[in-house]
Every structure is written in structure tokens, then in C-alpha cells.
Coordinates of C-alpha atoms in Angstrom, one line a residue:
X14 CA 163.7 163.9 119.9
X15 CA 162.9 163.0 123.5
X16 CA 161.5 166.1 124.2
X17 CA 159.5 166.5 120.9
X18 CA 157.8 163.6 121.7
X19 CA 156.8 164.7 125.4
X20 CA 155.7 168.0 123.9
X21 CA 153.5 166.5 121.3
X22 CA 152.0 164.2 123.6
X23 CA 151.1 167.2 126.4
X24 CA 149.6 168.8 123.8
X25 CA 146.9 166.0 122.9
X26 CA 146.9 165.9 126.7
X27 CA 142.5 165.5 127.1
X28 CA 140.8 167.6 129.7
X29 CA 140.5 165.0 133.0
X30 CA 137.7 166.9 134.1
X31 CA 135.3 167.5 130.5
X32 CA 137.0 163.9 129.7
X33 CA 137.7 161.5 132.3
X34 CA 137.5 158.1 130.0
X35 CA 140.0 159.3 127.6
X36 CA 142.3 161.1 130.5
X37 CA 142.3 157.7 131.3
X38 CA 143.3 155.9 128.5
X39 CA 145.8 158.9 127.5
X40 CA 147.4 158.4 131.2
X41 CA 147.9 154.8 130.7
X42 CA 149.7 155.3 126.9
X43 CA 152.0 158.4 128.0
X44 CA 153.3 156.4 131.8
X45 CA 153.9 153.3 129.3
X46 CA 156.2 155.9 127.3
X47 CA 157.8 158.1 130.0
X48 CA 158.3 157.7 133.7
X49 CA 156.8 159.9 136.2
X50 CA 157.5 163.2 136.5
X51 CA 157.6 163.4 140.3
X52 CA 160.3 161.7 142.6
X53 CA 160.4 161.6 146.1
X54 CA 163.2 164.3 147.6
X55 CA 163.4 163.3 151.2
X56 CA 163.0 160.3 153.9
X57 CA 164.1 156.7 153.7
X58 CA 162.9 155.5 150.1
X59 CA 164.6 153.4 147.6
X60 CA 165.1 155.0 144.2
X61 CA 164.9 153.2 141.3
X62 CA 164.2 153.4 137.8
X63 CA 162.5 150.1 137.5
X64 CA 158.9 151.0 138.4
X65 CA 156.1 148.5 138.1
X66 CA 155.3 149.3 134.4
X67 CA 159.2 148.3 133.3
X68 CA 159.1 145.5 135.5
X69 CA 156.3 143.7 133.8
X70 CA 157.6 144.9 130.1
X71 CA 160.9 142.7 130.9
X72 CA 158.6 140.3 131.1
X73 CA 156.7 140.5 128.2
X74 CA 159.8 141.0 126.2
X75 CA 161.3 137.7 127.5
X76 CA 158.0 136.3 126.2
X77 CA 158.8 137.4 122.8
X78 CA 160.9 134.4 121.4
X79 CA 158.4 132.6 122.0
X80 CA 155.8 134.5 120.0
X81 CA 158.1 134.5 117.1
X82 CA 158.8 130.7 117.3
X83 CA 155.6 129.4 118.4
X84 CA 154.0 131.4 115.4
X85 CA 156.2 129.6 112.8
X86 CA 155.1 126.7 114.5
X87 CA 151.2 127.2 114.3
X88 CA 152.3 127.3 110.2
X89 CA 154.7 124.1 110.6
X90 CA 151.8 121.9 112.0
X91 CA 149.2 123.2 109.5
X92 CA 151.5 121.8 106.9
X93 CA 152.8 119.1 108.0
X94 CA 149.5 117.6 108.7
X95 CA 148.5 118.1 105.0
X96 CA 152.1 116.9 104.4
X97 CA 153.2 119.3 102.8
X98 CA 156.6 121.5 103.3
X99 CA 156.9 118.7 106.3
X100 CA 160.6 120.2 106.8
X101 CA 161.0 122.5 109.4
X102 CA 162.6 125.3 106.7
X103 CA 160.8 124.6 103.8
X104 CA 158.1 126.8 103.0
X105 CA 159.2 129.2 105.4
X106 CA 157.1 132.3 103.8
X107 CA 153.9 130.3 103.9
X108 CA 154.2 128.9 107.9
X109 CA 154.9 132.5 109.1
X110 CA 152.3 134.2 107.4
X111 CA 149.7 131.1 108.5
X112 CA 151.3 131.7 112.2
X113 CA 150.6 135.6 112.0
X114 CA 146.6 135.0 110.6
X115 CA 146.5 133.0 113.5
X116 CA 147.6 134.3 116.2
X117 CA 147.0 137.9 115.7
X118 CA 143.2 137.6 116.2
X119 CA 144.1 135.7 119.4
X120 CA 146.5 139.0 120.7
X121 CA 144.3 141.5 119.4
X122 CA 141.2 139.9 121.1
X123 CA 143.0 139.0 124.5
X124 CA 143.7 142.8 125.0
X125 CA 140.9 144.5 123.4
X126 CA 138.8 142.6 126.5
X127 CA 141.4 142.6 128.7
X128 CA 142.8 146.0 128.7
X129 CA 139.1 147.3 128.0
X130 CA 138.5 146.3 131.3
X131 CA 141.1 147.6 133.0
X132 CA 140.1 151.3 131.3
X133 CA 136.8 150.9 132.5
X134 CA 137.9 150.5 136.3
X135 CA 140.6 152.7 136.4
X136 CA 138.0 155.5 134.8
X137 CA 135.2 154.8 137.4
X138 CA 138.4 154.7 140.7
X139 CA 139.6 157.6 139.1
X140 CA 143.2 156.4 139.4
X141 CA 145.7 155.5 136.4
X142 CA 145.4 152.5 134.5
X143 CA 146.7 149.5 136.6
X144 CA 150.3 148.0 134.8
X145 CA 149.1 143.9 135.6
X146 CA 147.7 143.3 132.3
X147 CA 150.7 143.5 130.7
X148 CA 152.1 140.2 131.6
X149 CA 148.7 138.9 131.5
X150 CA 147.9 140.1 128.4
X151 CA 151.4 138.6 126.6
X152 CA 150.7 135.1 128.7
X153 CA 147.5 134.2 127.6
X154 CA 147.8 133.8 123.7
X155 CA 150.5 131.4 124.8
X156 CA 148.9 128.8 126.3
X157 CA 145.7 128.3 124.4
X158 CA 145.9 126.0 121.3
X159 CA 145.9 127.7 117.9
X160 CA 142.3 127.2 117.0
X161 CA 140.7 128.8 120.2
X162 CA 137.4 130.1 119.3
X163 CA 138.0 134.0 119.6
X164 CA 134.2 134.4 121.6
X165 CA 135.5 132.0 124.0
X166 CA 138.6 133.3 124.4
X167 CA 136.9 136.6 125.1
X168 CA 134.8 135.4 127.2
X169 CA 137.5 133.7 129.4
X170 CA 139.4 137.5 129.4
X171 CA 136.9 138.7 130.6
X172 CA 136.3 136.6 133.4
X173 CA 139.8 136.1 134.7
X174 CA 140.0 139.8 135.0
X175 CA 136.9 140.8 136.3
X176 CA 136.7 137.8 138.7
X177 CA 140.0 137.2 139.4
X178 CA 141.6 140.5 139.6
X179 CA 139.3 143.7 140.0
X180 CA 136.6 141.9 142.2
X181 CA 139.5 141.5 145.0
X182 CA 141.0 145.4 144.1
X183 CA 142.9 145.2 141.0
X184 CA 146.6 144.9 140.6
X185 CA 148.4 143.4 143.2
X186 CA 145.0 142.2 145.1
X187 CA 144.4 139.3 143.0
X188 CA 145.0 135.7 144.6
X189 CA 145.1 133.3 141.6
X190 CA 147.2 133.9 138.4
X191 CA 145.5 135.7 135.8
X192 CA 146.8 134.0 132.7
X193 CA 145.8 130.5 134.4
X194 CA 142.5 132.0 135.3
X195 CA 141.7 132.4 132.1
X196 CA 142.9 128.6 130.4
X197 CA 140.7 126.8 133.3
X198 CA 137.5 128.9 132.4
X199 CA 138.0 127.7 128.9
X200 CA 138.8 124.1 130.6
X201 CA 135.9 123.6 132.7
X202 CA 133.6 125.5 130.8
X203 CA 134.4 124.5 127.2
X204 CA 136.4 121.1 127.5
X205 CA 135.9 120.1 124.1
X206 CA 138.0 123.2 122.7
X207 CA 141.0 122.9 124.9
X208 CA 141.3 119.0 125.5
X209 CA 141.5 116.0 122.8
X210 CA 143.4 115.9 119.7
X211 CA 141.4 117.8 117.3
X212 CA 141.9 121.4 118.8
X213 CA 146.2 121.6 118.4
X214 CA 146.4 121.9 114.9
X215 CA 145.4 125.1 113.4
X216 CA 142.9 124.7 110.1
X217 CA 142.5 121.1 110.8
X218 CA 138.9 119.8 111.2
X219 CA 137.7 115.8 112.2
X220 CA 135.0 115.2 109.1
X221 CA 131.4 114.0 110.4
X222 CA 132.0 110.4 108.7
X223 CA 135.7 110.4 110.3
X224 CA 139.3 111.3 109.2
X225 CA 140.6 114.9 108.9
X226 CA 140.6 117.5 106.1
X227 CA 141.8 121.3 105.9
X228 CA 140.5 124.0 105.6
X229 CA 139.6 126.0 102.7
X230 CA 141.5 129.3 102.7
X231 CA 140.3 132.3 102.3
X232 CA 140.4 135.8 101.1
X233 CA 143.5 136.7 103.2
X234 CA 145.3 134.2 102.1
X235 CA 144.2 134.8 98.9
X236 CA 145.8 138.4 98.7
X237 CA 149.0 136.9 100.5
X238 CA 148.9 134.4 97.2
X239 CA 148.9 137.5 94.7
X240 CA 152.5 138.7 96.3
X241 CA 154.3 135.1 96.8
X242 CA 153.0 134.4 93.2
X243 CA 154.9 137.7 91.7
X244 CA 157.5 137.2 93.7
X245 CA 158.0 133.5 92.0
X246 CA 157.7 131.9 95.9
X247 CA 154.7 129.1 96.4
X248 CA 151.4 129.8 97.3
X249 CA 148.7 128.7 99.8
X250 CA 146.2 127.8 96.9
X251 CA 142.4 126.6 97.4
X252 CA 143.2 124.7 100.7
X253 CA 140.7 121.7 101.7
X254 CA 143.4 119.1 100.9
X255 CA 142.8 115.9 102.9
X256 CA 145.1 115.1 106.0
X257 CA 148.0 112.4 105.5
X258 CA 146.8 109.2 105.9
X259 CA 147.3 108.3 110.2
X260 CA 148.3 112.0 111.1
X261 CA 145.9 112.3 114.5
X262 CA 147.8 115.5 115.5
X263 CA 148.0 114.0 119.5
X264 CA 149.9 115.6 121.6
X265 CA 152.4 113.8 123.3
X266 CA 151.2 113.8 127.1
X267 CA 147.9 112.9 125.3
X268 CA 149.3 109.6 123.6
X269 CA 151.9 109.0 127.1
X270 CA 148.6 109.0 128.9
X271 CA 146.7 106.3 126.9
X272 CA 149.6 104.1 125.6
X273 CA 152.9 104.9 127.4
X274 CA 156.4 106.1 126.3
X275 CA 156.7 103.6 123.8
X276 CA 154.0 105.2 121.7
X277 CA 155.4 108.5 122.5
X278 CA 158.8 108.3 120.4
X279 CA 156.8 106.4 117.6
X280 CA 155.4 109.7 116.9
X281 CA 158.0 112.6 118.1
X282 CA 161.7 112.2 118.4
X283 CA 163.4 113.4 121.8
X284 CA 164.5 116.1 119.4
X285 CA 161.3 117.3 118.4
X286 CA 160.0 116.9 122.1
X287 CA 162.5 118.9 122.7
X288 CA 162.9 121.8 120.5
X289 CA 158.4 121.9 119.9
X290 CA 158.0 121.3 117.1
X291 CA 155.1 119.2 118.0
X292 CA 151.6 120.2 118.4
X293 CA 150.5 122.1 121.5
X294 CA 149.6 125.5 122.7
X295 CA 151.3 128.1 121.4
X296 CA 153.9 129.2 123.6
X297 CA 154.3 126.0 125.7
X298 CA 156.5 123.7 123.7
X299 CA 160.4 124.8 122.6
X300 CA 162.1 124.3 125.9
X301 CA 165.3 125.8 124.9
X302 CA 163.8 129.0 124.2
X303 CA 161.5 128.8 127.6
X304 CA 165.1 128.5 129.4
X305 CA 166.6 131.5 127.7
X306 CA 163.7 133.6 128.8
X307 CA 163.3 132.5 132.5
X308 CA 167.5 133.0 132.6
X309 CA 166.5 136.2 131.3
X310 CA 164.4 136.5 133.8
X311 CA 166.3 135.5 136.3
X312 CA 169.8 137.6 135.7
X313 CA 167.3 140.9 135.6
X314 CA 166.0 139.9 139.5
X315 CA 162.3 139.7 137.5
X316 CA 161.4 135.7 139.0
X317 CA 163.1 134.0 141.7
X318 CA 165.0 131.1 140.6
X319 CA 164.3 129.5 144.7
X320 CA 160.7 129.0 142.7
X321 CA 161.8 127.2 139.7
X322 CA 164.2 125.2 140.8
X323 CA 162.9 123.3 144.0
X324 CA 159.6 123.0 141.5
X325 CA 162.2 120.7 139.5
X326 CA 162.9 119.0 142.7
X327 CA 159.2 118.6 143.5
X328 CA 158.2 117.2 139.8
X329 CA 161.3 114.9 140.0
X330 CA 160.6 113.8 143.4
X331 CA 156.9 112.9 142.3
X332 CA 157.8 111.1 139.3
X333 CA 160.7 108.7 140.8
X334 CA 157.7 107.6 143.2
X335 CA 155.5 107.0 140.2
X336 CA 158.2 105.1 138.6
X337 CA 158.7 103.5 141.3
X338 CA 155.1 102.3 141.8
X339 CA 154.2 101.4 137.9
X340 CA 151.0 100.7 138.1
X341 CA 150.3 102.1 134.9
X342 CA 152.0 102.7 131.2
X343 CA 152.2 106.6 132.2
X344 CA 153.6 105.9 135.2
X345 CA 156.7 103.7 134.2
X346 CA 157.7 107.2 131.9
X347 CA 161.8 107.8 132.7
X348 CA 161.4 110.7 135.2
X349 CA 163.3 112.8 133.4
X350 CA 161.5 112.6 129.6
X351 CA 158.5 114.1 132.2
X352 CA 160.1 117.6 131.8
X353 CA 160.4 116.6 127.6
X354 CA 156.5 116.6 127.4
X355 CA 154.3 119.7 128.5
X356 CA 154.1 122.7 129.4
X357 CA 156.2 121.9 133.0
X358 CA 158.9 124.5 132.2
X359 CA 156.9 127.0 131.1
X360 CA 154.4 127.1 134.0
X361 CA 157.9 126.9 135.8
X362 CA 159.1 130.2 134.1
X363 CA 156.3 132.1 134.2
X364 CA 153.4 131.2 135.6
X365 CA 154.7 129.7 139.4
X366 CA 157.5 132.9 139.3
X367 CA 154.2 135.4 139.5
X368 CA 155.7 137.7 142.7
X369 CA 151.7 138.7 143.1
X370 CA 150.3 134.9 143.7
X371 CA 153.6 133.3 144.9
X372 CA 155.0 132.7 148.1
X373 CA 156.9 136.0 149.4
X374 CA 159.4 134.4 152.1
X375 CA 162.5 132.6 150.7
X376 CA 161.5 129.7 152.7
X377 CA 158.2 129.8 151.1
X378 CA 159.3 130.1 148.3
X379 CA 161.6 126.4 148.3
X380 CA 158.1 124.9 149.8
X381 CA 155.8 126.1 147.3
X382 CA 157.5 125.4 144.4
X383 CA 158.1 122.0 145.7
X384 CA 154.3 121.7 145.8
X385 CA 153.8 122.8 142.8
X386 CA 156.0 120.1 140.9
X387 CA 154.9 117.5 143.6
X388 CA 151.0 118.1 143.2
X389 CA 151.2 119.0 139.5
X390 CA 153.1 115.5 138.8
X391 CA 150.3 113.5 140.9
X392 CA 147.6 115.7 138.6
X393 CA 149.1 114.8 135.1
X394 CA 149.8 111.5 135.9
X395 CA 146.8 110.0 138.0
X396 CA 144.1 112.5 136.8
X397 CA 141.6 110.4 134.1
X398 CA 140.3 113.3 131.8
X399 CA 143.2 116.0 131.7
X400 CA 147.0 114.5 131.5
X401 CA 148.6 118.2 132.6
X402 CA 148.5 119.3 136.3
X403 CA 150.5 122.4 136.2
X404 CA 147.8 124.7 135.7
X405 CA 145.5 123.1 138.5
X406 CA 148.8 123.2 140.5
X407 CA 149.6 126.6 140.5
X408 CA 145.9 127.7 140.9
X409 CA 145.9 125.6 144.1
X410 CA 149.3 126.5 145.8
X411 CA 148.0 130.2 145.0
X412 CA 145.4 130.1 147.6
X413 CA 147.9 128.3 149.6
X414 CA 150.6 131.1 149.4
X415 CA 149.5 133.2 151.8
X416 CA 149.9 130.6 155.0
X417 CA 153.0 129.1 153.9
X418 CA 154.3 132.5 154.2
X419 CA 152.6 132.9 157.3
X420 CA 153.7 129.7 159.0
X421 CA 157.5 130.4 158.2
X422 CA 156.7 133.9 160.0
X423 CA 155.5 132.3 162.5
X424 CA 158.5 130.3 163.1
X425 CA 160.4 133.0 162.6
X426 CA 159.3 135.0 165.5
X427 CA 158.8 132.1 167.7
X428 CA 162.9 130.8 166.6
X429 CA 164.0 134.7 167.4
X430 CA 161.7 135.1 170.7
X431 CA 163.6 131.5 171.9
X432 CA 166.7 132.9 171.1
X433 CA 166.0 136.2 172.7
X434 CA 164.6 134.8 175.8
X435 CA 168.1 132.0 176.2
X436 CA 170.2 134.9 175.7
X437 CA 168.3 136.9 178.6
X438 CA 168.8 134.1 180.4
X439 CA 172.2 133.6 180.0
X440 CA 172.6 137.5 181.1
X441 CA 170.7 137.7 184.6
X442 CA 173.1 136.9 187.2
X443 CA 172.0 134.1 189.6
X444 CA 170.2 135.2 192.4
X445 CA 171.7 134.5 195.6
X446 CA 171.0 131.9 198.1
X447 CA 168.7 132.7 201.0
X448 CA 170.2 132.7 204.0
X449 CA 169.8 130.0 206.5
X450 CA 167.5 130.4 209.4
X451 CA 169.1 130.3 212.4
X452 CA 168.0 126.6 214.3
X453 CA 165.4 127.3 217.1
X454 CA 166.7 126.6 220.8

């Protein structure tokens, strides 16, 4: 079967000479299928069969839970803002269909631009198609909201990966995280659609004399309606229904950050803090299932748990001080229901872990995810207008990286040239004494 396949796809092989473009694109498609066909025979190499391409589709595919749960979710909010099917199982056909609608366009678009892109440069280097977007590609969807307008979210592609990645060489040049690249475009340069408590739920709009409605559905849905109908399941129907009567659809860093904890658990339970099922961006919220995928990550060597875990310490560190200062509502938070809110563990996971824009030392590492957690604390917690700091956080220690790793060097070579130069030391023999002149008559 195996060697079917590779026959088949030799044979659509196109001409890289008549056809560069589509060499190209072929290339990319038949390295993501098979591994190279040449290996190195002699010399001091390490052989492996975890090449670049397979290192960033482990990745992707500890990504995957929480595509599937963070599209049931996009469904689970719709509803329960119209208060309807408000249980987390009931109307289980209708959420997951609303999830897909929704975050297909989102997937499709991110890599139409993204990997479009990446064609286009690998075509004019004349080299094969560059493996980074992967990761990039599977993060982004993630962590916008649900509602992203798709010609801003192409825009934003397009930008993070021409700016950020090919203009400094491609994969493996770039000094800032893709994925994060992208969110803070949309931040800076579209605040309205990424900040406030209208943009989380998914077919919610604010009316122009106040309150919230839904919105109409469609022809999609429509066509979904004609199966659940003759399969005797409920339907979507006309849509349009009016939100429940106080359902703002906050967030709960937003309410923390105007009203305190208290608020907070008026709204969510630890529970539902906890698993997501609150609104948010799409990939940020179940923290159980962010955990399974950076262990995941971890066991296969992918991320380095040095990262993750001393940017715990540095988050912790940052919000006993807080605590113990007080001087506002979101400062007096319990340190620890800091990690319950946000998207801490999944920038921790997989946004800080990026071996490209991360520190490379083992001592660098333990410093710069201790900055990361210490800095990103200060930002979500004493910043006015955005009550998240991870993604400013990371973007900042990024550009940072690089001299961490170059101070611990440093002391590296200057702690081995002491050492070296005691132990010389140690070795020379004393000279002897000069002899005494003999005392002048």
C-alpha cells in the first residue's frame, strides 16, 4: 500500500523546471507524507527519524483536544446565552455543528493566507516549503474569540508571517512567536474585536438601543435542520431569539478586573473556571485538557518542562506580592485562582515552550520562564485596558532570549576559564628562592 501510494504520487510528480510553483507545492504535500529519500552514510551525525516536519505535527496533534472541545464549546455558549440546552450535554448535535460553522472558516482562512505565503517564498528561494507553519497554523484559531472577523483575521496571517517570520529568513530566523504575532496585530490594530464582552460569544450581537439578541441563522443551518428534523433530533430554527435577561457573556479576568473575585464566582463556579466552559477564545479555556497536551508534550521531549514550570514559579511569585500589596479588588485574587482564569496555562504550554523564540541554555530557560510569569502577572493585573499579560509577556522575553542565553555563556566560559586557570595554578611547581647575595666586604 505504502509503495502504491509513493508510485502514484511520483507519477503526478510536476516538472520543477516547466513548473516551479506547483514543484513547490507538490514538494511540500509528498515530504509531509514520506521522509526523505536521502540519509547521511558517513561522519559524526545523529540519525533520527524525527525530522523537523514530525516534530511540529506532535504538536499540532497535542493541539487537537482542544479543537474538539473548544468547538463544542463555541456551540455551548451560543446556547446558553439564548438559554437554551444550558446543560453542558443537552443538545449535543446542535453545539457541535454550531462549533464546526464556526471555526472552520477560522482554520480554513488561517492557512489559506498563511500557508499561501509560505508557497510563495519557498517558490521564489527555490527551496522546499518551510515546516513552521504547521504549529502556527494549528495555534492561531485557538486563541482568537469565536466571532473574529475572517478579513481581519487574514489580515493579521498575513502579517505575522510576512513580518515576523520571512522578513528575518523564514523558519527558524524569526524572533517573536508567530501565533502571538498574529493576536497582538488584531489587539492593537482592531481592539474593539478582540477586547470587551461582546466579541466571546459566537452569534451574539449588543442591539443599537442596548441588550443582546442572536442571530438569525442561515442557509447552512437551514440544511443541517432538514437532517436533525428526519432524524426526529431538534433543530436550530429561525434564530434571532433575544438573550436571557442579565447574560453579559464577560469573561472572567474581565469581571476580576472591574469588580474583584467576589463577582467572579457569582458568575462561574471554580468548576466551570476550571473545566472552560466559560466564554473565551477558543482554545484557551479547559485546563485539564491544556495539561494533557503539554504532558504530552513533554514525555515526547517536544517542550521543555524547565520553561513551564519556573513560569508557574514566576506567576505565583508575582501574584503573592500583589496579594500582598492589595491595593486593588484584582489584586486581593487568592494567587492560586490566578491560574483558574486565562489563558496562563496555555501560553505556558505552548506558546513560552516555542524552541525557535525561547531561551536555548537550561539556565535560560529557568530565567525566562520566570519572567514570563513574573512580567505577565504585573501586565494582567496592573495594565488599565487589557487584564491578560501573557501574550505581551512572551512577545517581550522573546526579544530578550537571545542575551539571557548569552549572559549564562558568558558565565559559563568565564566560571570554566577561573577554574582552568586555579587548576594551572595549582600544577606549576613553586619557583625557587633566589639565592642570597653574598654581603660585600
Amino acid at each position: 500500500m505504502k509503495n502504491a501510494l509513493l508510485k502514484a504520487l511520483k507519477q503526478i510528480e510536476p516538472d520543477k523546471e516547466k513548473s516551479p510553483l506547483l514543484h513547490t507545492v507538490y514538494d511540500g504535500f509528498f515530504t509531509f507524507a514520506f521522509t526523505p529519500n536521502f540519509t547521511t552514510k558517513d561522519g559524526v551525525h545523529i540519525r533520527d527519524g524525527m525530522d523537523l516536519k514530525r516534530q511540529m505535527v506532535h504538536v499540532v496533534l497535542a493541539l487537537q483536544v482542544l479543537y474538539l472541545f473548544g468547538t463544542y464549546n463555541i456551540g455551548h455558549q451560543h446556547f446558553v446565552a439564548l438559554g437554551e440546552y444550558t446543560g453542558f450535554l443537552q443538545g449535543v448535535h446542535l453545539k457541535l455543528i454550531y462549533g464546526l460553522i464556526k471555526i472552520i472558516p477560522i482554520f480554513v482562512v488561517t492557512h489559506v493566507v498563511g500557508l499561501g505565503i509560505e508557497f510563495y517564498y519557498a517558490y521564489k528561494k527555490g527551496h522546499g516549503i518551510e515546516e513552521g507553519f504547521l504549529v502556527s497554523g494549528a495555534l492561531i484559531p485557538l486563541i482568537m474569540p469565536p466571532d473574529i472577523p475572517l478579513w481581519i483575521l487574514a489580515v493579521s496571517v498575513a502579517f505575522a508571517v510576512w513580518i515576523g517570520k520571512e522578513a528575518f529568513g523564514g523558519t527558524g530566523m524569526n524572533i517573536l512567536n508567530i501565533a502571538l504575532l498574529a493576536r497582538v496585530f488584531v489587539f492593537f490594530a482592531y481592539p474593539t474585536y478582540i477586547s470587551g464582552d461582546e466579541v466571546w460569544i459566537a452569534g451574539i450581537e449588543k442591539a443599537a438601543e442596548g441588550g443582546y439578541f442572536g442571530q438569525a441563522y442561515g442557509a447552512v443551518y437551514g440544511f443541517f435542520d432538514n437532517i436533525f428534523a428526519s432524524l426526529g433530533l431538534a433543530t436550530f430554527g429561525a434564530g434571532g431569539s433575544a438573550v436571557v435577561d442579565g447574560y453579559t457573556g464577560a469573561t472572567p479576568l474581565a469581571i476580576a478586573s472591574k469588580e474583584g473575585w467576589d463577582a467572579v464566582t457569582q458568575t462561574y463556579t471554580t468548576g466551570q473556571m476550571l473545566w472552560g466552559t466559560i466564554p473565551g477564545s477558543i482554545g484557551e479555556s479547559s485546563k485539564p485538557l491544556i495539561i494533557v497536551g503539554a504532558l504530552f508534550l513533554i514525555i515526547t521531549k517536544i517542550a521543555d518542562w524547565k520553561i513551564m514550570v519556573s513560569m508557574v514559579f514566576g506567576a505565583a511569585v508575582m501574584a503573592l506580592l500583589l496579594n500582598a500589596w492589595g491595593a486593588t479588588e484584582f489584586m486581593e485574587v487568592p494567587w492560586y485562582y490566578q491560574f483558574y482564569m486565562g489563558s496562563f496555562l496555555f501560553a505556558m504550554a505552548f506558546m513560552a515552550t516555542d524552541p525557535v523564540t525561547a531561551s536555548s541554555t537550561a539556565t535560560g530557560k529557568w530565567i525566562y520562564g520566570f519572567l514570563i510569569g513574573f512580567v505577565g502577572m504585573i501586565v494582567r493585573v496592573l495594565n488599565p485596558a487589557y487584564p491578560e499579560g501573557w501574550m505581551l509577556a512572551i512577545l517581550f522575553m522573546n526579544v530578550f532570549a537571545p542575551l539571557i542565553d548569552h549572559y549564562v555563556l558568558q558565565a559559563n566560559i568565564n566560571r570554566r576559564a577561573k577554574r582552568i586557570k586555579a587548576t594551572m595554578k595549582s600544577e606549576t611547581p613553586d619557583a625557587p628562592a633566589p639565592a642570597t647575595a653574598p654581603a660585600q666586604a
